[in-house]
PDB file of C-alpha atoms in Angstrom:
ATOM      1  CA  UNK F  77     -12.611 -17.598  -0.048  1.00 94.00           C
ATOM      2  CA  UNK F  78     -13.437 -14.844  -2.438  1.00 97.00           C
ATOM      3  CA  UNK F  79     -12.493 -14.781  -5.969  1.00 97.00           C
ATOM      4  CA  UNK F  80     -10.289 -11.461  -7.545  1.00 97.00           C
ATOM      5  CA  UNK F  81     -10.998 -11.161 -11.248  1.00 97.00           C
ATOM      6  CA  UNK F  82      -9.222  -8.393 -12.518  1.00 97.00           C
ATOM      7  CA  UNK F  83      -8.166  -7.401 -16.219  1.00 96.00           C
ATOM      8  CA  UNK F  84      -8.554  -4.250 -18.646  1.00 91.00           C
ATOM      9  CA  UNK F  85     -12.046  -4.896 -20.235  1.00 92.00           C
ATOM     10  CA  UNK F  86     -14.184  -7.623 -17.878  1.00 95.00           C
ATOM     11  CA  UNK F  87     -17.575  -8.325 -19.221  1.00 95.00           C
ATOM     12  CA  UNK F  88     -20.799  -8.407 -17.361  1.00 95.00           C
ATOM     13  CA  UNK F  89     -21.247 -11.946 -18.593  1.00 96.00           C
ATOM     14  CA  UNK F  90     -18.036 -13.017 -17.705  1.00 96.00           C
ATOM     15  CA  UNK F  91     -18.493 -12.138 -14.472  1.00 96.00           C
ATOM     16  CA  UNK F  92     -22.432 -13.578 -13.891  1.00 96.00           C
ATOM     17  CA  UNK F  93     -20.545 -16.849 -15.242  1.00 97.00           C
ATOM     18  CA  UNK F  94     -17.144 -16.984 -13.059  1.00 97.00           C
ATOM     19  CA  UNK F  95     -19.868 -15.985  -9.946  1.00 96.00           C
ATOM     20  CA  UNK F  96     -21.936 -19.710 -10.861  1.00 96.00           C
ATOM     21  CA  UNK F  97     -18.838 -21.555 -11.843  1.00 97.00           C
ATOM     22  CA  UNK F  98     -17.675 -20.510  -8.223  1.00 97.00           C
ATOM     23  CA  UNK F  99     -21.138 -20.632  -6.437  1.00 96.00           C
ATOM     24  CA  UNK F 100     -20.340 -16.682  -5.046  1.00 96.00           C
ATOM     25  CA  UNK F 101     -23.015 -15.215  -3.421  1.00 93.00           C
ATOM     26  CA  UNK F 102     -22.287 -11.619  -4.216  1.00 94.00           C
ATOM     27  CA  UNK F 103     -20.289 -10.003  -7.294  1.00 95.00           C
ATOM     28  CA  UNK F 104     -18.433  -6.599  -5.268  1.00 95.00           C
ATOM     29  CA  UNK F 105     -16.613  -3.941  -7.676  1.00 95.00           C
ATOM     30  CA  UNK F 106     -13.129  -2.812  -6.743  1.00 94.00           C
ATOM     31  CA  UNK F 107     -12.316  -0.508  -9.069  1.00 92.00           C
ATOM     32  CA  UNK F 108     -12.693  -0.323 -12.968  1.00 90.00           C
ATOM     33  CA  UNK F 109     -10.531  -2.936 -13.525  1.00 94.00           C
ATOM     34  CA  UNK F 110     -11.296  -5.542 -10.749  1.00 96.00           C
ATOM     35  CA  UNK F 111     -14.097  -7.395  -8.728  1.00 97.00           C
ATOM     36  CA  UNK F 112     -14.501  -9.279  -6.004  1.00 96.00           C
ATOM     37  CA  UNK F 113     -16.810 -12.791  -6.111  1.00 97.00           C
ATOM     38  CA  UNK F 114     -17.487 -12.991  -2.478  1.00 96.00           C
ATOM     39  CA  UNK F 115     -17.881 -16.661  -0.714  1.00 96.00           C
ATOM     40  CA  UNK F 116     -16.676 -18.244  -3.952  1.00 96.00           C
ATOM     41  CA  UNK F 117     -14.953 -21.847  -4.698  1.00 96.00           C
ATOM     42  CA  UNK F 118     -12.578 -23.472  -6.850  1.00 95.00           C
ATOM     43  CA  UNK F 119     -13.791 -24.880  -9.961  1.00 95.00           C
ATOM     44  CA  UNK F 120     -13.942 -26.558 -13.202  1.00 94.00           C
ATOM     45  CA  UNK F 121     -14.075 -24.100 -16.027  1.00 95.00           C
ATOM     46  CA  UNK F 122     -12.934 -20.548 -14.469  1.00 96.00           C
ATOM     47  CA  UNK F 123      -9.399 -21.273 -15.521  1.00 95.00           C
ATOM     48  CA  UNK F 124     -10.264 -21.286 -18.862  1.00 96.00           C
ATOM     49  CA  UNK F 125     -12.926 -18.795 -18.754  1.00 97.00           C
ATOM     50  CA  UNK F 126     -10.212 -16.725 -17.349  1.00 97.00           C
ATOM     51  CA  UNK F 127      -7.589 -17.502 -20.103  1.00 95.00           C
ATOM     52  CA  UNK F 128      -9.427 -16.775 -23.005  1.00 95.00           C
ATOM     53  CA  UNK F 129     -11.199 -13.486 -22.135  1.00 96.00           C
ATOM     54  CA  UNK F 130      -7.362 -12.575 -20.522  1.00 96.00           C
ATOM     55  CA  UNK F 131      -8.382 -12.117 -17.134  1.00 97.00           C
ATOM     56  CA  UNK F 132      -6.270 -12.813 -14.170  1.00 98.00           C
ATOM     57  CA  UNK F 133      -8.190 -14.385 -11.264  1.00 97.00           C
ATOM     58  CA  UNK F 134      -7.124 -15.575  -7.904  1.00 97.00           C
ATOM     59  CA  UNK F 135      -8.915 -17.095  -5.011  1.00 97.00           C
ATOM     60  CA  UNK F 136      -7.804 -14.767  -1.752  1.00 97.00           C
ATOM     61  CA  UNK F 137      -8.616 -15.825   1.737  1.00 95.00           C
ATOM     62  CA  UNK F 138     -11.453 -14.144   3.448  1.00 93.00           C
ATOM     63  CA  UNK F 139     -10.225 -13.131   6.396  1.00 93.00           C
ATOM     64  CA  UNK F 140      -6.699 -11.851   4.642  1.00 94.00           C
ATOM     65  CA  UNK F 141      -5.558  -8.136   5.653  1.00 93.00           C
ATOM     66  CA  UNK F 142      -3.005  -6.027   4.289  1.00 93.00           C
ATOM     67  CA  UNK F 143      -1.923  -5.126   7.633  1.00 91.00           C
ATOM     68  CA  UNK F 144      -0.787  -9.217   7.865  1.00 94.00           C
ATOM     69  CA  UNK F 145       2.382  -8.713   5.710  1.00 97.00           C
ATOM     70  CA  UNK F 146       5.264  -7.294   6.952  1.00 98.00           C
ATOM     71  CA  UNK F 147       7.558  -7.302   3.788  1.00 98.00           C
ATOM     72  CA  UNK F 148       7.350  -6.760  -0.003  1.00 98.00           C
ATOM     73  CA  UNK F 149      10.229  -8.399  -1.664  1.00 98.00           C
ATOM     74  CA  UNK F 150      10.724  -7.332  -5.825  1.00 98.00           C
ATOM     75  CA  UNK F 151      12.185  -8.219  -8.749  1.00 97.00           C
ATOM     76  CA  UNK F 152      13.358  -5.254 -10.620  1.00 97.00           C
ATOM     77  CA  UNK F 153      14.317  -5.953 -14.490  1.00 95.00           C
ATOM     78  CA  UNK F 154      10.568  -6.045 -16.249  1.00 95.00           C
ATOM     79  CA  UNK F 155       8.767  -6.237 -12.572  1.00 97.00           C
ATOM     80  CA  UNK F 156       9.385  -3.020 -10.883  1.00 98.00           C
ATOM     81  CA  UNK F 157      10.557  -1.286 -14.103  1.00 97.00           C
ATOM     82  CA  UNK F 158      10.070  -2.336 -18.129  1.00 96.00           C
ATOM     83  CA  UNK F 159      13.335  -2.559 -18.656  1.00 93.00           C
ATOM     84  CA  UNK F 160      15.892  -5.499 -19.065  1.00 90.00           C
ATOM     85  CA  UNK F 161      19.002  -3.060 -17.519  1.00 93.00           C
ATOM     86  CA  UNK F 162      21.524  -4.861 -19.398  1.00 90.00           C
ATOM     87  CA  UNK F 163      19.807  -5.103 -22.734  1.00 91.00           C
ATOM     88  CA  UNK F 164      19.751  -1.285 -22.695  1.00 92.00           C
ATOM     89  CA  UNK F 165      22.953  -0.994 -21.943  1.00 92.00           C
ATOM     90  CA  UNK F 166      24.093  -3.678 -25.094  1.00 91.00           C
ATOM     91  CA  UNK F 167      21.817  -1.414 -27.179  1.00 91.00           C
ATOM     92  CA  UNK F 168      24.074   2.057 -26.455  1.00 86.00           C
ATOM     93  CA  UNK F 169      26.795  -0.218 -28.459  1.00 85.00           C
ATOM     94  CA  UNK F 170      24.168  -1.482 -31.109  1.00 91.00           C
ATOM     95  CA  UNK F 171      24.477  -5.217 -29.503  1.00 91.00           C
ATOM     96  CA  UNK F 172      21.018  -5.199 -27.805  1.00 91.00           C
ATOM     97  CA  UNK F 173      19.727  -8.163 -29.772  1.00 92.00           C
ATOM     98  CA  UNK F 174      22.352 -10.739 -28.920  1.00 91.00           C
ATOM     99  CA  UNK F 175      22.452  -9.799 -24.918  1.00 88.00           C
ATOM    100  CA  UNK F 176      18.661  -9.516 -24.893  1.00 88.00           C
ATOM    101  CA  UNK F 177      18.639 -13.205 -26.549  1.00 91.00           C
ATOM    102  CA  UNK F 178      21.145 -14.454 -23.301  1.00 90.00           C
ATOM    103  CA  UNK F 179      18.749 -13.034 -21.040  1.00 84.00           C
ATOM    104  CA  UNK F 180      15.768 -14.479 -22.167  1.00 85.00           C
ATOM    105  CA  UNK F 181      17.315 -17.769 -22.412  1.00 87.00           C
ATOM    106  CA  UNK F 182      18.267 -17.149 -18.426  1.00 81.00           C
ATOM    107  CA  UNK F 183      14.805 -16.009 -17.497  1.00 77.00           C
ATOM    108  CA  UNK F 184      13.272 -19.045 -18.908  1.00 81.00           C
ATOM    109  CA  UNK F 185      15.517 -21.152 -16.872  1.00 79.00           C
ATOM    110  CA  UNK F 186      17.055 -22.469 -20.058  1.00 87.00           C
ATOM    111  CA  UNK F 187      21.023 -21.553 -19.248  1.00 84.00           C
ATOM    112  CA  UNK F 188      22.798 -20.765 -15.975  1.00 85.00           C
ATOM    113  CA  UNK F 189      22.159 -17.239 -14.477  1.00 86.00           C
ATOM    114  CA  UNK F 190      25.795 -16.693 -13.313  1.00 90.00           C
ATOM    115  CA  UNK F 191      27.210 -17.642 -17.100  1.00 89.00           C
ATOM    116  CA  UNK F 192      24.651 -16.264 -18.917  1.00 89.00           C
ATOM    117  CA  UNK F 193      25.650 -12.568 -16.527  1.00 90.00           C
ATOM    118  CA  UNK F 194      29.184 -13.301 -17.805  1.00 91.00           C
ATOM    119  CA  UNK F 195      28.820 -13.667 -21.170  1.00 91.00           C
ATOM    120  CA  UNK F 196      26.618 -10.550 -21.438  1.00 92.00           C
ATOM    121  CA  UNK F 197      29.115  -8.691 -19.104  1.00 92.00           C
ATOM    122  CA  UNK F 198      31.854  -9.962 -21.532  1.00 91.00           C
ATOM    123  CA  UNK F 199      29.907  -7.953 -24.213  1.00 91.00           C
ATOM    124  CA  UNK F 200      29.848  -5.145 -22.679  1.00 92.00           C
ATOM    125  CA  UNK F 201      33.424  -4.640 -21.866  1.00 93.00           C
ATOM    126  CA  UNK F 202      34.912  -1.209 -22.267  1.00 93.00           C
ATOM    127  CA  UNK F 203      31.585   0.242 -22.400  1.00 93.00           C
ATOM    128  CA  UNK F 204      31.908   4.279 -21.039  1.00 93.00           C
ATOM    129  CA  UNK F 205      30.482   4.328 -17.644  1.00 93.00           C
ATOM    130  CA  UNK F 206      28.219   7.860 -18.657  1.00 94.00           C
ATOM    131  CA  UNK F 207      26.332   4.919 -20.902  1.00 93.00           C
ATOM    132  CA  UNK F 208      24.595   3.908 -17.020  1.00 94.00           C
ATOM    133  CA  UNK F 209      23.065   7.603 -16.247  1.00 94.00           C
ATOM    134  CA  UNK F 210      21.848   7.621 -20.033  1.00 94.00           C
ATOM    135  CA  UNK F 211      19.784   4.350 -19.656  1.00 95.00           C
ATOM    136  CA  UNK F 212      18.789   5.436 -16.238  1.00 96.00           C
ATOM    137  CA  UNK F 213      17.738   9.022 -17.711  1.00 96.00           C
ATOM    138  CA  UNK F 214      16.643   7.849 -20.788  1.00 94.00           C
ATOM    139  CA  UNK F 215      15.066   4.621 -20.792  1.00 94.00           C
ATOM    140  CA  UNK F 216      14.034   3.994 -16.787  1.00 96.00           C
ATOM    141  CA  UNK F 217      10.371   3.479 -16.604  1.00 97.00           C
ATOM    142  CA  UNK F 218       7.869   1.901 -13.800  1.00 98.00           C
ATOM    143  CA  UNK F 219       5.903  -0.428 -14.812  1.00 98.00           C
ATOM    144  CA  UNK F 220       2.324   0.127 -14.829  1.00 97.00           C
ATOM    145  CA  UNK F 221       1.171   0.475 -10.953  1.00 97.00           C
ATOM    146  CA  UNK F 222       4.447  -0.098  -9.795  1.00 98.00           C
ATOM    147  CA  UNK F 223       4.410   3.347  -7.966  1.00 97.00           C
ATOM    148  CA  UNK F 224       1.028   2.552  -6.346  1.00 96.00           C
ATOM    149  CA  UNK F 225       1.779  -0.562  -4.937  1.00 97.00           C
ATOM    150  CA  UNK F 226       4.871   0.852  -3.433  1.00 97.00           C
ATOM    151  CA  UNK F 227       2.348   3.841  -1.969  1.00 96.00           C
ATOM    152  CA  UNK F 228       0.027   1.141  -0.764  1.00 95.00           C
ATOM    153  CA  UNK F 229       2.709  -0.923   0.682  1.00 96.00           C
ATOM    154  CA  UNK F 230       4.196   1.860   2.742  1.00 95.00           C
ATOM    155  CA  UNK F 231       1.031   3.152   3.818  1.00 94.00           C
ATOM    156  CA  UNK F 232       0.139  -0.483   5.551  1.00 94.00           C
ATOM    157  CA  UNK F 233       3.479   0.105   7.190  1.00 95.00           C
ATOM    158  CA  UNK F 234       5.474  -2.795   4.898  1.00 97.00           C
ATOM    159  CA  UNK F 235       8.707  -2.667   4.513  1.00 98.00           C
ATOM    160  CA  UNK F 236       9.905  -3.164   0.761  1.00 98.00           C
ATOM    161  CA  UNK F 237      13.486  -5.197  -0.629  1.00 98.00           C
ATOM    162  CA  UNK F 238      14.466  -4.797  -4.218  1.00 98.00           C
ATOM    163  CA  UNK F 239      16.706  -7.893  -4.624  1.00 98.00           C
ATOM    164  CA  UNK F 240      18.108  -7.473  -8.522  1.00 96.00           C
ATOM    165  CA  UNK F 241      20.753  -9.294 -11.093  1.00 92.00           C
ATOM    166  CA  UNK F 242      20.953  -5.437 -12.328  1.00 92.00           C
ATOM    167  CA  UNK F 243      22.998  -3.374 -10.921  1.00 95.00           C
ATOM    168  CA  UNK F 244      23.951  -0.711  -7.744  1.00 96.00           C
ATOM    169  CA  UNK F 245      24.311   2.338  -9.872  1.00 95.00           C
ATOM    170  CA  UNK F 246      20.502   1.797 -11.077  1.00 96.00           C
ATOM    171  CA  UNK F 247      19.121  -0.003  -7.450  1.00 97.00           C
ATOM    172  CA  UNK F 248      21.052   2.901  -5.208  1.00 97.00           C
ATOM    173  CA  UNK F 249      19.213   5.561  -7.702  1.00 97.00           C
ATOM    174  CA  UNK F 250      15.843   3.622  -6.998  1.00 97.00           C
ATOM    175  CA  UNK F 251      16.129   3.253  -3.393  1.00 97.00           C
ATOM    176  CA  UNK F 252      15.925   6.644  -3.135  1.00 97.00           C
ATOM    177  CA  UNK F 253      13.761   8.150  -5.593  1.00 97.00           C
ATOM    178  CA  UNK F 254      10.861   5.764  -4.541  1.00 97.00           C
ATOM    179  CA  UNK F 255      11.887   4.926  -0.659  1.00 96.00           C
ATOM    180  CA  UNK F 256      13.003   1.487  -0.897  1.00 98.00           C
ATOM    181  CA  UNK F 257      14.282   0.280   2.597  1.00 98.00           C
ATOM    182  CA  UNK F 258      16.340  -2.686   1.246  1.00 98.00           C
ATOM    183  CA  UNK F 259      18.202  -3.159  -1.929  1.00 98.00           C
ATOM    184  CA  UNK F 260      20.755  -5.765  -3.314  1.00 97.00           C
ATOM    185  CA  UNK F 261      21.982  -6.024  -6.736  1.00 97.00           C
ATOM    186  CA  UNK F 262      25.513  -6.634  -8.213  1.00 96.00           C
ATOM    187  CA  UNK F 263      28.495  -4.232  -8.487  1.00 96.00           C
ATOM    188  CA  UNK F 264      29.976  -3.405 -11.484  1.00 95.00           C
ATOM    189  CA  UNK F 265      33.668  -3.426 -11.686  1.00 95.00           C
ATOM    190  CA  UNK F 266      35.139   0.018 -13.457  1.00 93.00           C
ATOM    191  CA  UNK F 267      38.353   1.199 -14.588  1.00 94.00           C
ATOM    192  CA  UNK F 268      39.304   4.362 -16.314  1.00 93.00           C
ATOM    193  CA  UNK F 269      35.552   5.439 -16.298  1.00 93.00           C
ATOM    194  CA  UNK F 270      34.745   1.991 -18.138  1.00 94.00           C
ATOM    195  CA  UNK F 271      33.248  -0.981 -17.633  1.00 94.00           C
ATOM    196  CA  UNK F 272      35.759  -4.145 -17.450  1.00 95.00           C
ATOM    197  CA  UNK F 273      33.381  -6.524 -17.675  1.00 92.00           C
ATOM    198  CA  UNK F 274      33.143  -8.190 -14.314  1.00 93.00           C
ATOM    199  CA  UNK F 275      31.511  -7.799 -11.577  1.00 93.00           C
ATOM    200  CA  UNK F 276      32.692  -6.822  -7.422  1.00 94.00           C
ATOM    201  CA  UNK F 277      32.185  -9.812  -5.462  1.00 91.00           C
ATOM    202  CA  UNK F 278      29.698 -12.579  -5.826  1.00 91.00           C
ATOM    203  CA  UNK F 279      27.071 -12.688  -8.341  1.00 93.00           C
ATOM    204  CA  UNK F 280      23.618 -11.635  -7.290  1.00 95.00           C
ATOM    205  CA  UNK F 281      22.036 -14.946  -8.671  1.00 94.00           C
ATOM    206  CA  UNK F 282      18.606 -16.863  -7.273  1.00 94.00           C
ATOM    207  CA  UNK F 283      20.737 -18.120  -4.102  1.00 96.00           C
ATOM    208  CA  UNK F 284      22.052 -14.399  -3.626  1.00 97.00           C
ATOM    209  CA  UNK F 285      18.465 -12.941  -3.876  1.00 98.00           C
ATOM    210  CA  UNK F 286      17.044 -16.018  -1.822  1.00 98.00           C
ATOM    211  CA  UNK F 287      19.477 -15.245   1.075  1.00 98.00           C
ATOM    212  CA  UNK F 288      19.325 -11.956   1.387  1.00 98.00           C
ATOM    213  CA  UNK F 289      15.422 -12.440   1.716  1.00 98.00           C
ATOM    214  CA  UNK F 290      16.284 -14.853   4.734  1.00 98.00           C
ATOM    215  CA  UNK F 291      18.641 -12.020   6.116  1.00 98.00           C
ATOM    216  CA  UNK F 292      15.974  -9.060   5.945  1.00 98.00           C
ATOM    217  CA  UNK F 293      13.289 -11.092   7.248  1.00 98.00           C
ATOM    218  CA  UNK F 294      15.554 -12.760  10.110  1.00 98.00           C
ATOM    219  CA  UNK F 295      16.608  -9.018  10.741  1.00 97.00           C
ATOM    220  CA  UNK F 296      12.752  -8.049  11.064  1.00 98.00           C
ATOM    221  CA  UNK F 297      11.787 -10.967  13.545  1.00 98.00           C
ATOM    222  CA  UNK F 298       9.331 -11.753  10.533  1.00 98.00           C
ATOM    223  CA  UNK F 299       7.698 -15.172   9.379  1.00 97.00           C
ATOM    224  CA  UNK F 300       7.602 -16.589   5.970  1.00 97.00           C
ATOM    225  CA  UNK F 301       3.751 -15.864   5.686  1.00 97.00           C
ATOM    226  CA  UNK F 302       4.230 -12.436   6.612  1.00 98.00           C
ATOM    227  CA  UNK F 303       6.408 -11.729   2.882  1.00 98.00           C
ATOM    228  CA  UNK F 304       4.781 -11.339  -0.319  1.00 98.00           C
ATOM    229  CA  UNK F 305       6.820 -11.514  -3.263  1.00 98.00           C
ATOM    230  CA  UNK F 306       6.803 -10.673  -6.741  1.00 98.00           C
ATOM    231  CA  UNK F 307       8.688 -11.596  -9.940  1.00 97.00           C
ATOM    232  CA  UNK F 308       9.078 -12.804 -13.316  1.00 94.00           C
ATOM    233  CA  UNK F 309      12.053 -14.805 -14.215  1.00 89.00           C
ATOM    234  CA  UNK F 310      13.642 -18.587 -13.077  1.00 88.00           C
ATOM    235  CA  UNK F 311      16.130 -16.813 -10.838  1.00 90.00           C
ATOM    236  CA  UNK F 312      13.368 -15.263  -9.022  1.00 95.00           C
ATOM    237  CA  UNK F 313      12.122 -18.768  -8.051  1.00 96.00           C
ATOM    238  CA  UNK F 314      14.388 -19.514  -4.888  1.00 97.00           C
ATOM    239  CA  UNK F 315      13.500 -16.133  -3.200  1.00 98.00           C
ATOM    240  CA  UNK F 316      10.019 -16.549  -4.113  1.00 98.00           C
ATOM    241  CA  UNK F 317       9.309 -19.792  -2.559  1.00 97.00           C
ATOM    242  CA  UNK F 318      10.150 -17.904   0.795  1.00 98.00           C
ATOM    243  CA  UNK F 319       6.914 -16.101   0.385  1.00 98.00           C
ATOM    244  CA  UNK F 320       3.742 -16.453   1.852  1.00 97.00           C
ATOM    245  CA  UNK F 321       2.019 -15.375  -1.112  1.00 98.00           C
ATOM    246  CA  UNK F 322       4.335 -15.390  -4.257  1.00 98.00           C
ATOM    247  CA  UNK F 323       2.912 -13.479  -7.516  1.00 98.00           C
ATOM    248  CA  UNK F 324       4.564 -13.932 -10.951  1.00 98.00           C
ATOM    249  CA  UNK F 325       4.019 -10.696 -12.934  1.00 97.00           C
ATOM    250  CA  UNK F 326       4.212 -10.402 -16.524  1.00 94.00           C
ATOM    251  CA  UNK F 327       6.342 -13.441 -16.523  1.00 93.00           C
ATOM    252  CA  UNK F 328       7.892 -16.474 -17.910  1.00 86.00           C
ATOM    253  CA  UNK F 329       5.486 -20.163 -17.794  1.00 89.00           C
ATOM    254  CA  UNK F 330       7.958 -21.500 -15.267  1.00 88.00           C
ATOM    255  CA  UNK F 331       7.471 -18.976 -12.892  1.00 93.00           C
ATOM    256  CA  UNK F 332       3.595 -19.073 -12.979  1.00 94.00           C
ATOM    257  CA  UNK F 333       3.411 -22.260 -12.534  1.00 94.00           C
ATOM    258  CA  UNK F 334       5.230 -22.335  -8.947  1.00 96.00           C
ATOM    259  CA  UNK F 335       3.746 -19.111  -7.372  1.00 97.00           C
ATOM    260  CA  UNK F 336       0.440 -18.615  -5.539  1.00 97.00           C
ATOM    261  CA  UNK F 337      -1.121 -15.858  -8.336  1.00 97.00           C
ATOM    262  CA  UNK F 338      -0.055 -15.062 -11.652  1.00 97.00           C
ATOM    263  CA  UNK F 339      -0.509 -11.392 -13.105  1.00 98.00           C
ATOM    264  CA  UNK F 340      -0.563 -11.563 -16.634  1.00 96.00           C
ATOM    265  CA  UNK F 341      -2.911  -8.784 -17.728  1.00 96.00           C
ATOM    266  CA  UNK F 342      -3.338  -6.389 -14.295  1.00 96.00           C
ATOM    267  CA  UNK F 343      -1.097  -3.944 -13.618  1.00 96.00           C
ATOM    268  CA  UNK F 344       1.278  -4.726 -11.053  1.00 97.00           C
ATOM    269  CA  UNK F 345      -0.739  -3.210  -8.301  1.00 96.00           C
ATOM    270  CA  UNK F 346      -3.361  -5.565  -8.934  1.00 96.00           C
ATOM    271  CA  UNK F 347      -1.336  -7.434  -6.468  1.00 97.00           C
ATOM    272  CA  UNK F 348      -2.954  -5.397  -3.734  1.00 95.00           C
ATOM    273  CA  UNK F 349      -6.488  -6.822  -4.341  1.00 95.00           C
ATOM    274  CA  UNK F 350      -4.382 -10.364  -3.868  1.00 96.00           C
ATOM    275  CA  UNK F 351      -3.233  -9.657  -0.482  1.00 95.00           C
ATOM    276  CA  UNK F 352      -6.264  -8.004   1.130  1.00 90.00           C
ATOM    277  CA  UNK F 353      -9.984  -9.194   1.563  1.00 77.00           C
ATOM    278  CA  UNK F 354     -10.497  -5.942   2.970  1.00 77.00           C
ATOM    279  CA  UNK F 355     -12.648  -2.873   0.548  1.00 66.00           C
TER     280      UNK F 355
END
């Protein structure tokens, strides 16, 4: 096993101490941001070494290669963009605080995903539909290495799935713009150029995002340890225990606690250096 530190300031002496907590035999530099203990161990201490000098560590198999995955399956709301998509939305009719409050309350697992859509639909009823191409023009943004890992992904021939509680009119737009192969999110039902405040068909909850996982991958001829997954909120949980390697970004103490690496200060391409022992 080798041990990934990464982080945006790591200290020489962190490093010479993770490297005898773990027994490594050789401390390799990935980039300005990341390094490599080579032939390192699990142990007391690097946790917590970790934690307080807000590092993000994982221990990746040796023999691990890019090339083994097959599919990259992503959250979108604050994973592959910053953005909660329906809290911008609330905030183009100066409601932003009291939707944002129902989502959090979802991601943390704390209220049902499919009522806790509702209600924040509900909200947003009548709402012109020009208000989606603002918040797409307007407020859209990556998140910080989201681009790369896409370009890193594609070039080690993976095939990426955006599976999303958002919404078509911002997933479609996506798909395109940064060559998505699969997307699913939720339709929103219009009328008269406004929202009604429902949605087309079923709900695009964790069993939604879960199946359609199960779908792509059947539809690839691919196994379970062939996906790597990434996301940050409870309804993310379901698809990401389909993964191989499962990586909670950014997110919620539920969801680290159930997935195989936890990115709390990287950006999200650090999740490269998870999935590759390879330079």
């Amino acid at each position: 096993m080798h041990l990934v530190i990464q982080g945006a300031e790591i200290e020489t002496r962190d490093l010479k101490t993770l490297a005898k907590l773990s027994g490594a035999d050789a401390i390799e530099r990935l980039s300005d941001s990341a390094f490599r203990l080579k032939n390192a161990q699990p142990a007391t201490g690097i946790a917590q070494l970790c934690n307080s000098a807000r590092l993000d560590h994982g221990f990746v198999p040796a023999d691990r290669k890019l090339s083994d995955f097959r599919l990259l399956v992503m959250d979108m709301d604050s994973t592959l963009i910053t953005m909660e998509t329906i809290d911008e939305l609330a905030d183009m009719v100066g409601i932003k605080a009291e939707v944002a409050a129902i989502t959090a309350q979802a991601m943390r697992g704390e209220i049902e995903y499919d009522e806790s859509l509702r209600r924040r639909l509900a909200l947003l009823k009548g709402l012109d539909v020009s208000a989606l191409q603002r918040v797409y023009d307007e407020r859209l943004k990556f998140s910080p290495g989201a681009e790369r890992l896409l370009e890193k992904a594609r070039g080690a021939g993976i095939r990426t799935l955006l599976v999303s509680g958002g919404f078509t009119y911002i997933t479609d737009r996506l798909k395109t713009r940064v060559q998505l192969d699969y997307t699913h999110s939720n339709v929103l039902q219009m009328q008269n150029d406004k929202l009604t405040g429902a949605v087309i068909g079923g709900i695009v909850n964790a069993d939604a995002k879960r199946e359609k996982l199960l779908q792509v991958a059947k539809e690839l001829g691919i196994s379970r340890e062939q996906i790597a997954g990434v996301g940050d909120g409870a309804n993310d949980l379901k698809f990401l225990a389909e993964c191989g390697v499962s990586v909670a970004y950014r997110a919620k103490p539920v969801v680290r606690d159930q997935t195989t690496y936890a990115l709390n200060h990287s950006d999200l391409d650090a999740m490269c250096n998870l999935l590759s022992a390879e330079r």
